[in-house]
Coordinates of C-alpha atoms in Angstrom, one line a residue:
Chain L
X1 CA 26.6 97.4 160.5
X2 CA 30.1 98.5 160.5
X3 CA 31.0 95.7 162.7
X4 CA 30.4 93.2 160.1
X5 CA 32.6 94.9 158.1
X6 CA 35.1 95.8 160.0
X7 CA 37.7 93.7 158.1
X8 CA 37.4 93.2 154.5
X9 CA 39.0 91.7 151.4
X10 CA 37.5 92.5 148.0
X11 CA 38.7 90.7 144.8
X12 CA 42.4 89.9 145.9
X13 CA 44.7 89.0 143.5
X14 CA 48.3 88.3 143.6
X15 CA 50.8 87.4 140.9
X16 CA 54.4 86.4 141.2
X17 CA 57.1 87.0 139.1
X18 CA 59.1 83.8 138.3
X19 CA 61.7 83.0 135.8
X20 CA 59.0 81.4 133.7
X21 CA 56.7 84.5 133.5
X22 CA 53.4 85.3 136.2
X23 CA 52.0 83.0 138.5
X24 CA 49.0 83.3 139.3
X25 CA 48.6 82.3 143.3
X26 CA 45.2 84.1 144.5
X27 CA 42.9 85.7 142.8
X28 CA 38.8 86.5 143.6
X29 CA 39.5 86.1 147.1
X30 CA 36.0 88.2 148.6
X31 CA 36.0 88.0 152.7
X32 CA 34.1 90.0 154.9
X33 CA 35.0 89.7 159.0
X34 CA 32.8 91.1 161.5
X35 CA 35.2 92.1 165.0
X36 CA 35.6 89.7 167.1
X37 CA 35.5 87.1 165.1
X38 CA 37.9 84.2 164.9
X39 CA 38.5 82.5 161.1
X40 CA 41.0 80.0 160.1
X41 CA 41.7 79.7 156.5
X42 CA 42.5 76.1 156.1
X43 CA 43.6 74.6 152.5
X44 CA 46.0 72.1 151.2
X45 CA 49.7 73.4 151.5
X46 CA 50.8 75.8 148.9
X47 CA 46.9 76.9 148.1
X48 CA 47.9 80.4 149.4
X49 CA 46.7 80.4 152.8
X50 CA 49.3 82.2 154.1
X51 CA 49.6 84.1 151.4
X52 CA 45.9 85.8 152.3
X53 CA 47.2 86.2 155.8
X54 CA 50.5 87.8 154.3
X55 CA 48.5 90.6 152.3
X56 CA 46.3 91.4 155.1
X57 CA 49.6 92.0 157.2
X58 CA 50.7 94.3 154.6
X59 CA 53.5 92.4 153.8
X60 CA 52.9 91.3 150.2
X61 CA 51.0 93.6 148.1
X62 CA 47.4 92.2 146.2
X63 CA 48.1 93.0 142.6
X64 CA 44.4 93.4 141.9
X65 CA 41.7 94.4 144.8
X66 CA 42.5 95.2 148.4
X67 CA 42.0 94.7 151.9
X68 CA 40.1 97.5 153.9
X69 CA 40.3 97.5 157.9
X70 CA 37.8 99.9 159.6
X71 CA 37.6 101.6 156.5
X72 CA 41.1 102.2 155.6
X73 CA 43.2 100.2 153.2
X74 CA 46.0 98.4 154.2
X75 CA 49.1 99.4 152.1
X76 CA 52.1 98.4 154.4
X77 CA 52.7 96.6 157.2
X78 CA 52.0 97.8 160.6
X79 CA 51.3 97.2 164.3
X80 CA 47.8 97.4 164.2
X81 CA 47.8 93.9 162.3
X82 CA 50.3 91.9 164.4
X83 CA 51.7 88.8 163.0
X84 CA 52.3 85.5 165.1
X85 CA 54.8 83.4 163.2
X86 CA 55.3 80.2 162.7
X87 CA 58.8 79.7 163.9
X88 CA 58.2 82.7 166.6
X89 CA 60.6 84.7 164.8
X90 CA 61.5 86.2 168.3
X91 CA 64.8 88.2 168.1
X92 CA 67.1 85.5 169.9
X93 CA 69.5 87.7 171.7
X94 CA 66.9 89.5 173.6
X95 CA 64.8 88.0 176.5
X96 CA 61.1 87.2 176.2
X97 CA 60.5 90.4 178.5
X98 CA 62.7 92.3 176.1
X99 CA 61.4 90.9 173.0
X100 CA 57.9 91.8 174.0
X101 CA 59.0 95.2 175.6
X102 CA 60.7 96.2 171.8
X103 CA 57.2 96.6 170.8
X104 CA 55.5 97.9 173.3
X105 CA 57.6 100.6 173.3
X106 CA 57.3 100.7 169.2
X107 CA 53.1 101.4 169.7
X108 CA 53.0 102.7 173.1
X109 CA 56.4 104.3 174.0
X110 CA 54.6 108.0 173.5
X111 CA 51.6 106.9 175.2
X112 CA 52.5 104.8 178.0
X113 CA 55.1 106.0 181.1
X114 CA 58.3 103.8 181.7
X115 CA 56.3 102.2 184.8
X116 CA 53.5 101.7 182.8
X117 CA 55.4 100.0 179.7
X118 CA 56.8 97.6 182.3
X119 CA 53.3 96.8 183.7
X120 CA 52.1 96.5 180.4
X121 CA 54.7 94.1 179.1
X122 CA 54.1 91.7 182.3
X123 CA 50.4 91.6 181.7
X124 CA 50.9 90.2 178.4
X125 CA 53.3 87.6 179.6
X126 CA 51.1 86.9 182.4
X127 CA 48.4 86.3 179.8
X128 CA 50.1 83.2 178.0
X129 CA 51.2 82.4 181.2
X130 CA 55.3 83.2 180.9
X131 CA 55.6 85.5 184.1
X132 CA 58.0 82.5 185.4
X133 CA 60.7 82.7 182.3
X134 CA 60.2 85.9 181.6
X135 CA 64.2 86.7 181.5
X136 CA 65.0 83.6 179.5
X137 CA 66.0 84.4 176.3
X138 CA 64.8 81.9 173.1
X139 CA 66.9 79.1 172.8
X140 CA 67.1 78.9 176.8
X141 CA 63.5 77.9 176.4
X142 CA 60.7 75.0 174.7
X143 CA 59.3 75.7 171.3
X144 CA 55.8 76.0 173.2
X145 CA 57.0 78.8 175.4
X146 CA 58.8 80.5 172.7
X147 CA 55.3 80.6 170.6
X148 CA 53.6 81.8 173.9
X149 CA 56.1 84.6 174.0
X150 CA 55.5 85.6 169.8
X151 CA 51.7 85.7 171.2
X152 CA 52.6 87.7 174.1
X153 CA 54.3 90.1 171.6
X154 CA 51.2 90.3 169.7
X155 CA 48.7 91.0 171.9
X156 CA 50.7 93.3 173.6
X157 CA 50.4 95.4 170.7
X158 CA 46.8 95.8 170.7
X159 CA 46.1 95.1 167.2
X160 CA 43.0 95.8 165.4
X161 CA 43.5 92.1 163.9
X162 CA 45.7 89.4 165.6
X163 CA 47.0 87.5 162.2
X164 CA 48.3 84.3 163.3
X165 CA 50.7 82.2 160.5
X166 CA 50.4 78.4 161.5
X167 CA 51.4 79.5 164.7
X168 CA 51.2 76.0 166.3
X169 CA 52.5 74.3 163.2
X170 CA 56.0 73.2 164.5
X171 CA 54.9 72.2 167.9
X172 CA 53.6 68.2 169.1
X173 CA 50.6 67.1 169.8
X174 CA 50.3 67.7 173.7
X175 CA 51.5 70.6 173.5
X176 CA 49.7 72.4 170.4
X177 CA 46.5 71.4 172.3
X178 CA 47.7 72.9 175.6
X179 CA 48.4 75.9 173.5
X180 CA 44.9 75.7 172.0
X181 CA 43.2 75.7 175.1
X182 CA 45.3 78.9 176.6
X183 CA 44.4 80.9 173.0
X184 CA 40.4 80.3 173.6
X185 CA 40.7 81.6 177.1
X186 CA 42.9 84.3 175.6
X187 CA 40.2 85.0 173.3
X188 CA 37.4 84.6 175.7
X189 CA 38.5 87.5 177.8
X190 CA 40.0 89.7 175.2
X191 CA 37.4 89.1 172.1
X192 CA 40.1 90.0 169.3
X193 CA 39.7 89.7 165.9
X194 CA 41.6 86.4 164.6
X195 CA 42.9 85.4 161.2
X196 CA 44.7 82.0 161.7
X197 CA 46.3 80.0 159.3
X198 CA 46.0 76.0 160.1
X199 CA 46.2 72.8 158.5
X200 CA 44.8 71.1 160.9
X201 CA 41.2 70.3 160.6
X202 CA 40.3 70.0 164.9
X203 CA 42.2 73.2 165.1
X204 CA 40.2 74.6 163.1
X205 CA 36.8 73.5 164.4
X206 CA 37.7 74.0 167.8
X207 CA 38.8 77.7 167.4
X208 CA 36.5 79.5 164.8
X209 CA 33.6 80.9 164.6
X210 CA 33.7 80.7 160.8
X211 CA 36.3 78.5 158.2
X212 CA 37.5 79.8 155.0
X213 CA 38.6 76.8 152.8
X214 CA 41.0 77.6 150.2
X215 CA 40.6 76.1 146.8
X216 CA 44.0 74.5 145.4
X217 CA 46.5 76.9 142.9
X218 CA 47.2 78.4 140.7
X219 CA 44.9 80.7 140.9
X220 CA 43.6 79.7 144.4
X221 CA 40.3 81.3 145.6
X222 CA 37.7 80.5 148.7
X223 CA 36.1 77.0 148.2
X224 CA 33.5 77.2 150.6
X225 CA 32.9 78.7 153.7
X226 CA 31.9 76.9 156.9
X227 CA 30.2 78.6 160.0
X228 CA 31.3 76.8 163.2
X229 CA 27.6 77.1 165.6
X230 CA 29.3 75.7 168.7
X231 CA 28.7 77.3 172.0
X232 CA 31.9 78.6 173.9
X233 CA 34.0 78.3 176.4
X234 CA 34.1 75.2 174.1
X235 CA 36.2 72.0 175.6
X236 CA 38.1 69.9 174.0
X237 CA 36.9 66.4 175.7
X238 CA 33.0 66.8 175.4
X239 CA 33.0 68.0 171.7
X240 CA 34.9 65.3 170.7
X241 CA 31.9 63.6 171.7
X242 CA 29.1 65.3 170.1
X243 CA 27.5 65.1 166.6
X244 CA 27.9 68.4 165.6
X245 CA 31.4 68.7 166.4
X246 CA 32.0 65.6 164.4
X247 CA 29.4 67.1 161.5
X248 CA 31.7 70.1 161.0
X249 CA 34.7 67.7 161.2
X250 CA 33.6 65.9 158.6
X251 CA 32.7 68.7 156.0
X252 CA 36.2 70.5 156.7
X253 CA 37.8 66.8 155.6
X254 CA 35.3 66.4 152.8
X255 CA 35.9 69.8 151.8
X256 CA 40.1 68.9 151.9
X257 CA 40.4 65.2 150.7
X258 CA 37.1 63.6 149.0
X259 CA 35.7 66.6 147.2
X260 CA 38.8 68.1 145.7
X261 CA 37.7 69.8 142.5
X262 CA 34.3 68.4 142.8
X263 CA 31.2 70.8 142.6
X264 CA 28.8 68.9 145.2
X265 CA 27.9 70.3 148.3
X266 CA 27.8 68.0 151.2
X267 CA 24.6 68.1 153.2
X268 CA 26.2 69.7 156.0
X269 CA 28.1 72.3 154.6
X270 CA 25.0 74.0 153.1
X271 CA 22.8 73.8 156.4
X272 CA 26.0 75.4 158.1
X273 CA 25.8 78.5 155.2
X274 CA 22.4 78.8 155.0
X275 CA 22.5 79.8 158.7
X276 CA 24.9 82.8 158.3
X277 CA 22.3 86.1 157.8
X278 CA 23.1 87.5 155.1
X279 CA 24.9 86.7 151.6
X280 CA 28.4 87.9 151.6
X281 CA 30.3 87.5 148.4
X282 CA 32.9 85.2 150.6
X283 CA 30.0 83.2 150.5
X284 CA 29.1 82.1 147.4
X285 CA 29.3 78.6 146.9
X286 CA 31.6 76.9 144.3
X287 CA 29.1 76.8 141.4
X288 CA 28.1 80.5 141.6
X289 CA 31.8 81.5 141.9
X290 CA 32.6 79.4 138.8
X291 CA 29.1 80.6 137.0
X292 CA 30.6 84.3 138.2
X293 CA 33.7 83.9 136.7
X294 CA 33.3 81.7 133.6
X295 CA 29.3 82.4 132.5
Chain C
X1 CA 108.5 92.2 196.3
X2 CA 105.1 91.8 198.1
X3 CA 103.2 90.6 194.9
X4 CA 105.8 88.1 194.7
X5 CA 105.1 86.8 198.2
X6 CA 101.5 87.2 197.3
X7 CA 101.3 85.2 194.1
X8 CA 103.8 82.0 195.3
X9 CA 101.1 80.8 197.9
X10 CA 98.3 81.3 194.8
X11 CA 100.1 79.3 192.9
X12 CA 100.3 76.6 195.7
X13 CA 96.6 76.7 196.2
X14 CA 96.1 76.6 192.1
X15 CA 98.2 73.5 192.4
X16 CA 96.4 71.8 195.2
X17 CA 93.1 72.6 194.2
X18 CA 93.5 70.8 191.1
X19 CA 95.5 67.8 192.8
X20 CA 92.6 67.3 195.1
X21 CA 89.9 67.7 192.3
X22 CA 92.0 65.3 190.1
X23 CA 91.6 62.4 193.1
X24 CA 87.8 63.3 193.6
X25 CA 87.3 62.7 189.8
X26 CA 85.3 59.8 189.2
X27 CA 87.4 58.3 187.0
X28 CA 91.0 60.0 187.4
X29 CA 93.0 57.5 185.4
X30 CA 90.9 58.7 182.0
X31 CA 90.8 62.1 182.7
X32 CA 95.0 62.0 183.3
X33 CA 94.6 60.5 179.6
X34 CA 92.6 63.2 178.8
X35 CA 94.4 65.2 179.8
X36 CA 97.6 63.8 178.3
X37 CA 95.6 63.9 175.2
X38 CA 95.1 67.3 175.0
X39 CA 98.8 68.9 176.4
X40 CA 100.6 65.7 175.4
X41 CA 99.9 65.3 171.1
X42 CA 100.7 69.2 170.5
X43 CA 103.5 69.3 172.7
X44 CA 105.2 66.0 171.1
X45 CA 104.2 67.6 167.6
X46 CA 106.5 70.7 169.0
X47 CA 109.3 68.7 170.0
X48 CA 109.8 66.9 167.0
X49 CA 109.7 69.8 165.4
X50 CA 112.4 71.5 167.1
X51 CA 114.3 68.4 166.6
X52 CA 114.0 67.9 162.8
X53 CA 114.6 71.9 162.5
X54 CA 117.7 71.5 164.7
X55 CA 118.7 68.4 162.2
X56 CA 118.1 70.5 159.0
X57 CA 119.9 73.8 160.1
X58 CA 122.8 72.3 161.1
X59 CA 123.4 70.8 157.4
X60 CA 122.8 74.4 156.0
X61 CA 125.8 76.8 155.9
X62 CA 124.8 80.2 154.7
X63 CA 127.4 83.2 154.1
X64 CA 126.5 84.2 157.8
X65 CA 127.5 81.2 159.3
X66 CA 125.7 77.9 160.0
X67 CA 121.5 78.6 160.0
X68 CA 120.4 78.8 163.4
X69 CA 118.7 76.0 165.6
X70 CA 116.2 76.2 168.2
X71 CA 119.0 77.0 170.6
X72 CA 120.9 79.6 169.2
X73 CA 117.3 80.9 168.5
X74 CA 115.9 81.1 172.0
X75 CA 119.7 82.3 173.5
X76 CA 119.0 85.5 170.9
X77 CA 115.3 85.3 172.3
X78 CA 116.8 86.3 175.6
X79 CA 119.4 88.6 174.5
X80 CA 117.2 90.9 172.7
X81 CA 115.2 91.0 176.3
X82 CA 118.5 91.4 178.0
X83 CA 119.5 94.1 175.8
X84 CA 116.0 96.0 176.5
X85 CA 116.5 95.4 180.0
X86 CA 120.1 97.0 180.2
X87 CA 118.4 100.1 177.6
X88 CA 115.8 100.5 180.3
X89 CA 118.1 100.7 183.0
X90 CA 120.5 103.3 181.0
X91 CA 117.0 105.3 180.2
X92 CA 116.3 105.2 184.0
X93 CA 119.7 106.4 184.7
X94 CA 120.0 109.3 182.3
X95 CA 117.2 110.7 183.5
X96 CA 118.0 110.7 186.9
X97 CA 121.0 111.8 186.5
X98 CA 119.0 115.0 184.5
X99 CA 117.1 115.4 187.4
X100 CA 119.6 115.8 189.7
X101 CA 121.7 118.3 187.5
X102 CA 118.1 120.4 187.4
X103 CA 118.1 120.0 190.8
X104 CA 121.4 121.4 191.5
X105 CA 120.7 124.0 188.8
X106 CA 117.4 125.0 191.1
X107 CA 119.1 125.2 194.4
X108 CA 122.4 127.3 192.9
X109 CA 119.7 130.1 191.3
X110 CA 115.5 129.5 191.3
X111 CA 115.0 131.1 188.3
X112 CA 117.3 129.0 186.3
X113 CA 116.0 128.1 182.5
X114 CA 116.6 124.3 183.4
X115 CA 115.4 121.6 180.2
X116 CA 114.1 118.1 179.9
X117 CA 116.0 116.3 177.2
X118 CA 114.4 113.3 176.1
X119 CA 116.3 109.9 176.3
X120 CA 117.4 109.3 172.8
X121 CA 118.9 105.9 172.5
X122 CA 118.1 103.1 169.9
X123 CA 114.9 101.8 170.4
X124 CA 114.7 98.1 171.6
X125 CA 113.2 94.4 170.4
X126 CA 110.8 95.6 172.7
X127 CA 110.0 98.8 172.2
X128 CA 109.5 97.6 168.2
X129 CA 106.8 95.4 169.3
X130 CA 104.9 98.0 170.6
X131 CA 105.1 100.7 167.6
X132 CA 104.5 97.5 165.6
X133 CA 101.0 96.7 167.6
X134 CA 100.5 100.6 167.6
X135 CA 100.8 100.9 164.1
X136 CA 98.8 97.8 163.2
X137 CA 95.6 98.9 165.7
X138 CA 95.5 101.9 164.1
X139 CA 95.1 100.6 160.9
X140 CA 92.4 98.0 161.6
X141 CA 90.6 100.1 163.6
X142 CA 90.5 102.6 160.8
X143 CA 89.6 99.9 158.7
X144 CA 87.1 98.5 161.4
X145 CA 85.1 102.3 161.3
X146 CA 85.4 101.9 157.6
X147 CA 84.2 98.8 156.4
X148 CA 81.7 97.9 159.1
X149 CA 79.6 100.8 158.0
X150 CA 80.4 100.3 153.5
X151 CA 79.1 96.6 154.9
X152 CA 76.3 96.9 156.4
X153 CA 74.5 99.8 154.0
X154 CA 75.7 97.6 151.5
X155 CA 74.1 94.3 152.5
X156 CA 70.8 96.4 153.3
X157 CA 70.9 97.9 149.3
X158 CA 71.4 95.4 146.5
X159 CA 71.8 98.7 144.4
X160 CA 75.0 99.6 146.4
X161 CA 76.2 96.1 146.5
X162 CA 76.3 95.9 142.7
X163 CA 78.0 99.6 142.4
X164 CA 80.7 98.6 145.3
X165 CA 81.1 95.0 144.5
X166 CA 83.8 95.7 141.3
X167 CA 86.0 98.1 143.4
X168 CA 86.1 95.9 146.6
X169 CA 86.8 92.4 144.0
X170 CA 89.4 94.9 142.1
X171 CA 91.3 96.3 145.6
X172 CA 90.8 93.3 147.2
X173 CA 94.1 91.3 145.8
X174 CA 96.7 94.4 145.5
X175 CA 99.5 93.7 147.6
X176 CA 100.8 96.2 150.6
X177 CA 103.8 96.3 148.4
X178 CA 101.9 98.2 145.8
X179 CA 99.7 100.9 147.7
X180 CA 102.9 101.7 150.1
X181 CA 104.4 104.2 147.4
X182 CA 101.3 106.0 146.6
X183 CA 100.5 106.0 150.2
X184 CA 103.9 107.4 150.9
X185 CA 103.4 110.1 148.2
X186 CA 100.1 111.3 149.3
X187 CA 101.0 111.4 152.7
X188 CA 104.0 113.1 152.2
X189 CA 102.1 115.6 149.9
X190 CA 98.9 115.9 152.1
X191 CA 100.5 115.8 155.4
X192 CA 102.7 119.0 155.9
X193 CA 103.3 120.0 159.7
X194 CA 106.1 121.9 161.5
X195 CA 105.2 120.0 164.5
X196 CA 103.6 116.8 163.4
X197 CA 101.4 115.1 165.8
X198 CA 102.5 111.2 164.3
X199 CA 105.8 110.6 162.1
X200 CA 105.4 110.3 158.3
X201 CA 106.3 106.1 158.4
X202 CA 103.7 105.6 161.0
X203 CA 100.9 106.8 159.4
X204 CA 102.1 105.7 155.9
X205 CA 102.1 101.7 157.6
X206 CA 99.3 102.1 159.4
X207 CA 97.2 103.4 156.0
X208 CA 98.9 100.7 154.0
X209 CA 97.3 98.6 156.4
X210 CA 94.1 99.8 156.7
X211 CA 93.8 99.6 152.8
X212 CA 94.9 95.8 153.1
X213 CA 92.6 95.1 155.7
X214 CA 89.2 96.6 154.8
X215 CA 88.0 94.3 152.3
X216 CA 87.7 91.2 154.1
X217 CA 85.7 93.2 157.0
X218 CA 83.5 94.5 154.1
X219 CA 82.7 91.6 152.1
X220 CA 81.8 90.0 155.3
X221 CA 79.7 92.0 156.8
X222 CA 77.6 92.9 153.4
X223 CA 77.0 88.7 153.3
X224 CA 76.2 88.9 157.2
X225 CA 73.7 91.7 156.5
X226 CA 72.3 90.0 153.7
X227 CA 71.5 87.1 155.1
X228 CA 69.3 88.5 158.3
X229 CA 66.4 85.9 158.7
X230 CA 63.3 87.4 156.6
X231 CA 61.3 86.6 159.6
X232 CA 62.8 88.8 161.9
X233 CA 63.0 91.9 159.0
X234 CA 59.2 90.7 158.9
X235 CA 59.1 91.6 162.6
X236 CA 61.0 94.8 161.7
X237 CA 58.4 95.7 158.9
X238 CA 55.3 95.0 161.4
X239 CA 56.5 97.0 164.4
X240 CA 57.5 100.0 161.7
X241 CA 60.5 99.9 163.1
X242 CA 63.0 102.6 161.7
X243 CA 66.1 102.4 159.7
X244 CA 68.3 103.3 162.2
X245 CA 66.3 101.0 165.0
X246 CA 66.3 98.2 162.2
X247 CA 70.0 98.4 161.8
X248 CA 70.8 98.3 165.5
X249 CA 67.9 96.3 166.7
X250 CA 67.7 93.6 163.8
X251 CA 70.9 93.5 161.7
X252 CA 73.6 94.0 163.6
X253 CA 73.0 91.6 166.2
X254 CA 72.1 88.9 163.2
X255 CA 75.4 90.1 161.4
X256 CA 77.5 89.8 164.5
X257 CA 79.0 86.6 164.0
X258 CA 80.0 87.0 160.6
X259 CA 81.4 90.9 160.9
X260 CA 83.5 89.1 163.3
X261 CA 84.6 86.7 161.4
X262 CA 85.7 89.2 158.8
X263 CA 87.1 91.5 161.6
X264 CA 89.8 88.2 162.6
X265 CA 90.3 87.5 158.7
X266 CA 91.4 91.5 158.6
X267 CA 93.4 91.8 162.0
X268 CA 95.2 88.5 160.4
X269 CA 95.6 90.3 157.5
X270 CA 96.6 93.4 159.3
X271 CA 99.4 91.9 161.3
X272 CA 100.9 89.9 158.0
X273 CA 100.7 93.7 155.9
X274 CA 102.4 95.3 158.4
X275 CA 105.8 93.9 158.7
X276 CA 106.2 94.3 154.7
X277 CA 104.8 97.6 155.2
X278 CA 107.4 98.8 158.1
X279 CA 110.1 97.1 156.1
X280 CA 109.3 99.6 152.7
X281 CA 108.6 102.3 155.3
X282 CA 111.3 102.2 157.7
X283 CA 108.4 102.7 160.4
X284 CA 110.2 101.4 163.5
X285 CA 108.7 97.9 164.2
X286 CA 109.0 94.5 163.9
X287 CA 109.2 94.8 160.0
X288 CA 112.5 97.5 160.0
X289 CA 114.0 95.0 162.7
X290 CA 113.8 92.0 160.8
X291 CA 115.4 94.3 157.7
X292 CA 118.0 96.4 160.0
X293 CA 119.5 93.1 160.9
X294 CA 119.1 91.7 157.3
X295 CA 121.4 94.5 156.5
X296 CA 123.4 94.2 159.3
X297 CA 124.8 90.7 158.7
X298 CA 126.4 89.5 161.8
X299 CA 126.5 86.3 162.9
X300 CA 123.5 86.1 165.2
X301 CA 121.2 88.4 162.4
X302 CA 119.8 85.1 161.3
X303 CA 118.7 84.1 164.7
X304 CA 118.0 87.6 165.6
X305 CA 115.5 87.5 162.8
X306 CA 114.5 83.9 163.5
X307 CA 113.3 85.0 167.0
X308 CA 111.7 88.1 165.4
X309 CA 110.1 85.4 163.5
X310 CA 108.7 83.3 166.4
X311 CA 107.4 86.8 167.8
X312 CA 105.5 87.9 165.0
X313 CA 104.1 84.5 164.6
X314 CA 103.1 83.7 168.9
X315 CA 102.0 87.8 168.4
X316 CA 99.5 87.0 165.4
X317 CA 98.2 84.0 167.4
X318 CA 97.3 86.1 170.6
X319 CA 95.6 88.8 168.4
X320 CA 93.0 86.0 167.0
X321 CA 92.9 85.0 170.5
X322 CA 92.2 88.1 171.8
X323 CA 89.1 88.8 168.4
X324 CA 87.8 85.5 169.8
X325 CA 87.5 86.7 173.3
X326 CA 85.7 90.2 172.1
X327 CA 83.2 87.9 169.8
X328 CA 82.5 85.7 172.5
X329 CA 81.7 88.8 175.2
X330 CA 79.8 90.5 172.3
X331 CA 78.0 87.5 171.0
X332 CA 74.3 86.9 172.2
X333 CA 74.9 83.1 171.8
X334 CA 77.2 82.2 174.5
X335 CA 76.4 78.5 173.6
X336 CA 77.8 78.8 169.9
X337 CA 81.2 77.2 169.3
X338 CA 83.5 79.7 168.4
X339 CA 87.0 78.5 167.1

């Protein structure tokens, strides 16, 4: 089915030139994402998770392999793959409204009338609950509000894939929880295809349909993929007490901290993988991956 | 008359307002202390400077007499203003007489050929200030028109930056006095017209000012444009903004503070260069005034030159304040501490 193949990363590798010679940052990244799926990419800092996101965004070019979105190869950045940047990246000289408007005009400038554009900008700011501060500049609003506007700007482009690069990384814990709830609420309504880079285990389990766990670089690749089979809508407080939630959480923690490069798979993880319908290249376990590569 | 009667109560209101505000202040003594610190210290320094100046000046004898002290310079400054006013009155009288004569002629013979002759008095100190300001504005605006686009292009394209950089670095330290002969020759070769709109001396000075003050703006604009936040450029790439929209919406607003830093340095240099250029080009401005007074060599000359020195300094300071005001007005970040 085409919906399972909505976005495909195949054999993606990237090398960066450094004074000491080329540095292999990523290799053999294979991943298939279905339409409407929420994917988290988690891993230690420097493992290249943001690089994966930037390759999908088109901001970096894969050295080998490539990204295919709806049957078309991604070669350059574009509004169909809107990015929410870690540090909001709002234009500081424009108000929240104008920031969103710039994107809307660029994407829908020819299709929508002036009035429709204004309505669409306001609608998207409404989605992130920013109606009250529409005409404020970024330096007049809090960090969480800036990130909301950043999300509104990305949503307003009606992207095929929404890419989020540690969107809540710079926020305090309470604001972050608030933003995650908002994001789940929006996701319930719009059912976007999302790839989110994060280093927060709870955030990944709470929000995702699948968690992509990355090995450490150099030459980082996908270590394991964990399917999160929790019913939606999800509530952080009730979930926190359920064994399933804690299982998933433990699995991710184990991958990140206990395992590192050991080859044994945790019990929870294999269950989770077996639940997925068809084995995809991205779901190949670490051993098989190594066999493929070295054997 | 009307304007005077209108302003006096205003000034009174202002003072009364201020006093009532001061009395309502929670800590009037501290406010007064604060004020006396902010106003008093600079004032004290000024007084000390004048005393020192008066003391030293009285010990120096030149061929034009004693080196003038503050009082003599102040006196000459007033004289210069009086001379200006007197000259204006003479001019007004001249035109009045001329009009009267022409009216009489026309009354006697409606077909009479009347001529209006311009007044040909010598330019006063104030006129010379005006000429200087006009010349420096021309040179500076020309420089800004060239430097900002060049700086933006160099900042965006590292290849062009590499190409331009050696030229910028070579021409930047060249003195205005070295440019002037070249400019003079080129202007007199190319600007040939029976009825010139501008005098050659004006063009020479303005172009020399331009040549000396393009460089700081080019360099600062380049740096400002090259250091635009990478994330903002990524936003621009994701939105696939066109080259022009990218420059207008993202690059220029980001680089505005650096562009203005460059413009302020440029204007400062331009004003300094102008005085030198006018001395040599004999453009009727402050530079020529100083040169003429020096050649004149009367006992008042030194005091008049010093009055000109202070005028030049104060105008330079005001020009910078005006640029700062424009920067504040243009800048999106009103909270930024600009100085």
